[in-house]
Amino acid sequence: MTDVAKEGKHPAVRPARPFFSSGPCAKRPGWTPEALKGALVGRSHRSKPGKAKLKDAIERTKKLLGLPAGYRLGIVPASDTGAVEMALWSLLGARPVDLFAWESFSEDWVTDTVKQLKLKDARVFKADYGALPDLKLYNPAHDAVFVWNGTTSGVKVPDGDWIAEGREGLTICDATSAAFAMELPWDKLDVTTFSWQKVLGGEAAHGMLILSPRAVARLESYTPPWPLPKIFRMTQSKDKGGKIVEGIFEGETINTPSMVAVEDYLDALSWAESVGGLGGLIRRSNDNLHVLEKWVRTSNWAGFLAEDAAIRSNTSVCIAVTDPAFTALADDAKEDTIKKMCSLLDKEGVAFDIAGYRAAPPGLRIWCGATVDRSDLEALTPWLDWAWQQVKA
Ligand SMILES: Cc1ncc(COP(=O)(O)O)c(C=O)c1O
């Protein structure tokens, strides 16, 4: 902690962009509403230029992520949740399923599978906030559902080594806070989802659904026993052949997308390409995490919820308060303390939206994705010390 913070004085430097929310995340550096001036507003998304914009978003995303040939990518309704639920409702039930949960959103997918779809043949592997369940328990004859990065606990999957190459089941991976920040082993992922408002800082609206050829084969050969609403349906009816609707993966969205959100996403892609593509984006997230790691190493009051660096997120970084003056408090007093810290930082205009997720243990969550500048995290850490000093006093 700096002497300035210890003395209760305001640190000298303020983050230029105090946007550390874990979603919607910071816009790319230099973003202004000017970025949207080319939006195809007042026009049909099925017009020639409308379809061209949607196809451009798909093709450039595929290239940026390095998707293998034969993988399909579609723009779907209802953000990441929409993409995940389309996959769960369309694909599950053909085999037993292994569910891995270690924070709020992964728990949601357990609820969907066990309580809504009522799959009997489901095994649930859970871990507390800050840890990962034992992924090696995955049976490759089963389907698997998991998040790549647990946004609410700051715990990520370290690699895909636990997924067998010759698996019979499908892997369904919610990668919304991992895509564009972490290497994803595409050969191990059959369904991958994300949304625009996370690592690329796009506008929220649509989900992205990536399907491997094996996922498409399942869609074309299996009909789930429950009804599927129109916005989940990716294949033609059985009497028309039951084939995948290729148009969805070429920009012919199932229902109407926001062309403003599309324009913003195209702008985010251009920025991503300009900072070195996927490698550049991952480097920016890692550099941002390193700022917080350096700060935590010398902090006498803060640590990481994910103590193990191998599974520590480089996007949604969750900070635990380790000072005994905090850890001795009851949960509601802890929450109160965090609220006070966040309110002080908000009033100073130095950090917005950094309280941990409501279902997570009380602490801070600081977004380190690529759209955040490292210099802003460097400016933030003395303010964190200042805020802790204020509430402790
Ligand atoms: C891992 C994970 N899954 C799903 C969601 C829900 O995303 P959306 O609001 O895009 O549907 C979030 C949101 O933060 C998330 O972090």
mmCIF file of N, CA, C and O in Angstrom, residues 1 292-305 318-324 326-327 341 364 366 381 384-385 388:
data_model
loop_
_atom_site.group_PDB
_atom_site.id
_atom_site.type_symbol
_atom_site.label_atom_id
_atom_site.label_comp_id
_atom_site.label_asym_id
_atom_site.label_seq_id
_atom_site.Cartn_x
_atom_site.Cartn_y
_atom_site.Cartn_z
ATOM 1 N N MET A 1 0.840 -1.208 0.000
ATOM 2 C CA MET A 1 0.000 0.000 0.000
ATOM 3 C C MET A 1 0.870 1.252 0.000
ATOM 4 O O MET A 1 1.862 1.304 0.717
ATOM 5 N N LEU A 292 -2.633 -6.610 -11.591
ATOM 6 C CA LEU A 292 -3.299 -6.950 -10.325
ATOM 7 C C LEU A 292 -2.483 -7.976 -9.533
ATOM 8 O O LEU A 292 -2.433 -7.926 -8.296
ATOM 9 N N GLU A 293 -1.818 -8.896 -10.243
ATOM 10 C CA GLU A 293 -0.990 -9.890 -9.534
ATOM 11 C C GLU A 293 0.176 -9.201 -8.824
ATOM 12 O O GLU A 293 0.505 -9.530 -7.685
ATOM 13 N N LYS A 294 0.749 -8.241 -9.496
ATOM 14 C CA LYS A 294 1.877 -7.508 -8.902
ATOM 15 C C LYS A 294 1.394 -6.753 -7.649
ATOM 16 O O LYS A 294 2.059 -6.755 -6.607
ATOM 17 N N TRP A 295 0.240 -6.161 -7.747
ATOM 18 C CA TRP A 295 -0.319 -5.397 -6.628
ATOM 19 C C TRP A 295 -0.658 -6.320 -5.449
ATOM 20 O O TRP A 295 -0.320 -6.026 -4.299
ATOM 21 N N VAL A 296 -1.298 -7.468 -5.752
ATOM 22 C CA VAL A 296 -1.695 -8.404 -4.683
ATOM 23 C C VAL A 296 -0.467 -8.942 -3.943
ATOM 24 O O VAL A 296 -0.508 -9.118 -2.726
ATOM 25 N N ARG A 297 0.635 -9.177 -4.703
ATOM 26 C CA ARG A 297 1.848 -9.728 -4.069
ATOM 27 C C ARG A 297 2.309 -8.885 -2.884
ATOM 28 O O ARG A 297 2.828 -9.407 -1.906
ATOM 29 N N THR A 298 2.134 -7.574 -2.966
ATOM 30 C CA THR A 298 2.627 -6.720 -1.871
ATOM 31 C C THR A 298 1.486 -6.181 -1.012
ATOM 32 O O THR A 298 1.723 -5.395 -0.101
ATOM 33 N N SER A 299 0.270 -6.607 -1.295
ATOM 34 C CA SER A 299 -0.872 -6.075 -0.531
ATOM 35 C C SER A 299 -0.971 -6.762 0.824
ATOM 36 O O SER A 299 -0.754 -7.962 0.948
ATOM 37 N N ASN A 300 -1.332 -5.992 1.840
ATOM 38 C CA ASN A 300 -1.557 -6.594 3.157
ATOM 39 C C ASN A 300 -3.040 -6.799 3.437
ATOM 40 O O ASN A 300 -3.429 -7.136 4.545
ATOM 41 N N TRP A 301 -3.882 -6.594 2.417
ATOM 42 C CA TRP A 301 -5.320 -6.774 2.674
ATOM 43 C C TRP A 301 -6.080 -7.486 1.560
ATOM 44 O O TRP A 301 -7.212 -7.896 1.755
ATOM 45 N N ALA A 302 -5.458 -7.656 0.393
ATOM 46 C CA ALA A 302 -6.199 -8.234 -0.741
ATOM 47 C C ALA A 302 -5.510 -9.480 -1.289
ATOM 48 O O ALA A 302 -4.280 -9.571 -1.286
ATOM 49 N N GLY A 303 -6.319 -10.439 -1.736
ATOM 50 C CA GLY A 303 -5.805 -11.649 -2.382
ATOM 51 C C GLY A 303 -6.738 -12.016 -3.520
ATOM 52 O O GLY A 303 -7.658 -11.264 -3.855
ATOM 53 N N PHE A 304 -6.517 -13.176 -4.141
ATOM 54 C CA PHE A 304 -7.405 -13.625 -5.218
ATOM 55 C C PHE A 304 -8.363 -14.690 -4.697
ATOM 56 O O PHE A 304 -7.966 -15.554 -3.907
ATOM 57 N N LEU A 305 -9.599 -14.636 -5.163
ATOM 58 C CA LEU A 305 -10.550 -15.710 -4.845
ATOM 59 C C LEU A 305 -9.997 -17.019 -5.433
ATOM 60 O O LEU A 305 -10.057 -18.066 -4.795
ATOM 61 N N CYS A 318 -11.391 -11.866 -9.634
ATOM 62 C CA CYS A 318 -12.108 -11.708 -8.368
ATOM 63 C C CYS A 318 -11.124 -11.554 -7.213
ATOM 64 O O CYS A 318 -10.240 -12.397 -7.024
ATOM 65 N N ILE A 319 -11.293 -10.472 -6.494
ATOM 66 C CA ILE A 319 -10.389 -10.121 -5.396
ATOM 67 C C ILE A 319 -11.081 -10.429 -4.064
ATOM 68 O O ILE A 319 -12.222 -10.016 -3.844
ATOM 69 N N ALA A 320 -10.385 -11.160 -3.209
ATOM 70 C CA ALA A 320 -10.899 -11.452 -1.864
ATOM 71 C C ALA A 320 -10.205 -10.522 -0.877
ATOM 72 O O ALA A 320 -9.014 -10.249 -1.017
ATOM 73 N N VAL A 321 -10.955 -10.035 0.092
ATOM 74 C CA VAL A 321 -10.329 -9.216 1.135
ATOM 75 C C VAL A 321 -9.827 -10.178 2.214
ATOM 76 O O VAL A 321 -10.607 -10.955 2.771
ATOM 77 N N THR A 322 -8.522 -10.148 2.455
ATOM 78 C CA THR A 322 -7.910 -11.143 3.353
ATOM 79 C C THR A 322 -7.597 -10.575 4.740
ATOM 80 O O THR A 322 -7.198 -11.313 5.628
ATOM 81 N N ASP A 323 -7.774 -9.277 4.929
ATOM 82 C CA ASP A 323 -7.491 -8.646 6.226
ATOM 83 C C ASP A 323 -8.409 -9.270 7.289
ATOM 84 O O ASP A 323 -9.627 -9.346 7.081
ATOM 85 N N PRO A 324 -7.833 -9.700 8.437
ATOM 86 C CA PRO A 324 -8.667 -10.299 9.496
ATOM 87 C C PRO A 324 -9.798 -9.375 9.953
ATOM 88 O O PRO A 324 -10.851 -9.853 10.376
ATOM 89 N N PHE A 326 -11.701 -7.911 8.126
ATOM 90 C CA PHE A 326 -12.802 -8.192 7.205
ATOM 91 C C PHE A 326 -13.262 -9.645 7.341
ATOM 92 O O PHE A 326 -14.461 -9.921 7.458
ATOM 93 N N THR A 327 -12.303 -10.565 7.368
ATOM 94 C CA THR A 327 -12.684 -11.992 7.358
ATOM 95 C C THR A 327 -13.434 -12.385 8.627
ATOM 96 O O THR A 327 -14.193 -13.348 8.626
ATOM 97 N N MET A 341 -17.026 0.440 0.005
ATOM 98 C CA MET A 341 -15.804 0.651 -0.802
ATOM 99 C C MET A 341 -16.165 1.031 -2.236
ATOM 100 O O MET A 341 -15.619 1.987 -2.793
ATOM 101 N N LEU A 364 -14.361 -8.066 -4.515
ATOM 102 C CA LEU A 364 -14.358 -7.182 -5.681
ATOM 103 C C LEU A 364 -14.161 -8.029 -6.938
ATOM 104 O O LEU A 364 -13.589 -9.122 -6.875
ATOM 105 N N ILE A 366 -12.835 -7.277 -10.890
ATOM 106 C CA ILE A 366 -12.263 -6.237 -11.751
ATOM 107 C C ILE A 366 -12.012 -6.820 -13.137
ATOM 108 O O ILE A 366 -11.225 -7.765 -13.291
ATOM 109 N N THR A 381 -5.095 0.601 -8.758
ATOM 110 C CA THR A 381 -4.707 -0.122 -7.532
ATOM 111 C C THR A 381 -4.458 0.802 -6.321
ATOM 112 O O THR A 381 -4.900 0.464 -5.221
ATOM 113 N N LEU A 384 -7.757 1.425 -4.819
ATOM 114 C CA LEU A 384 -8.309 0.291 -4.064
ATOM 115 C C LEU A 384 -7.755 0.334 -2.643
ATOM 116 O O LEU A 384 -8.487 0.147 -1.659
ATOM 117 N N ASP A 385 -6.441 0.571 -2.536
ATOM 118 C CA ASP A 385 -5.819 0.689 -1.206
ATOM 119 C C ASP A 385 -6.464 1.826 -0.416
ATOM 120 O O ASP A 385 -6.778 1.688 0.764
ATOM 121 N N TRP A 388 -9.984 0.810 0.777
ATOM 122 C CA TRP A 388 -9.935 -0.135 1.907
ATOM 123 C C TRP A 388 -9.555 0.607 3.195
ATOM 124 O O TRP A 388 -10.156 0.397 4.243
#
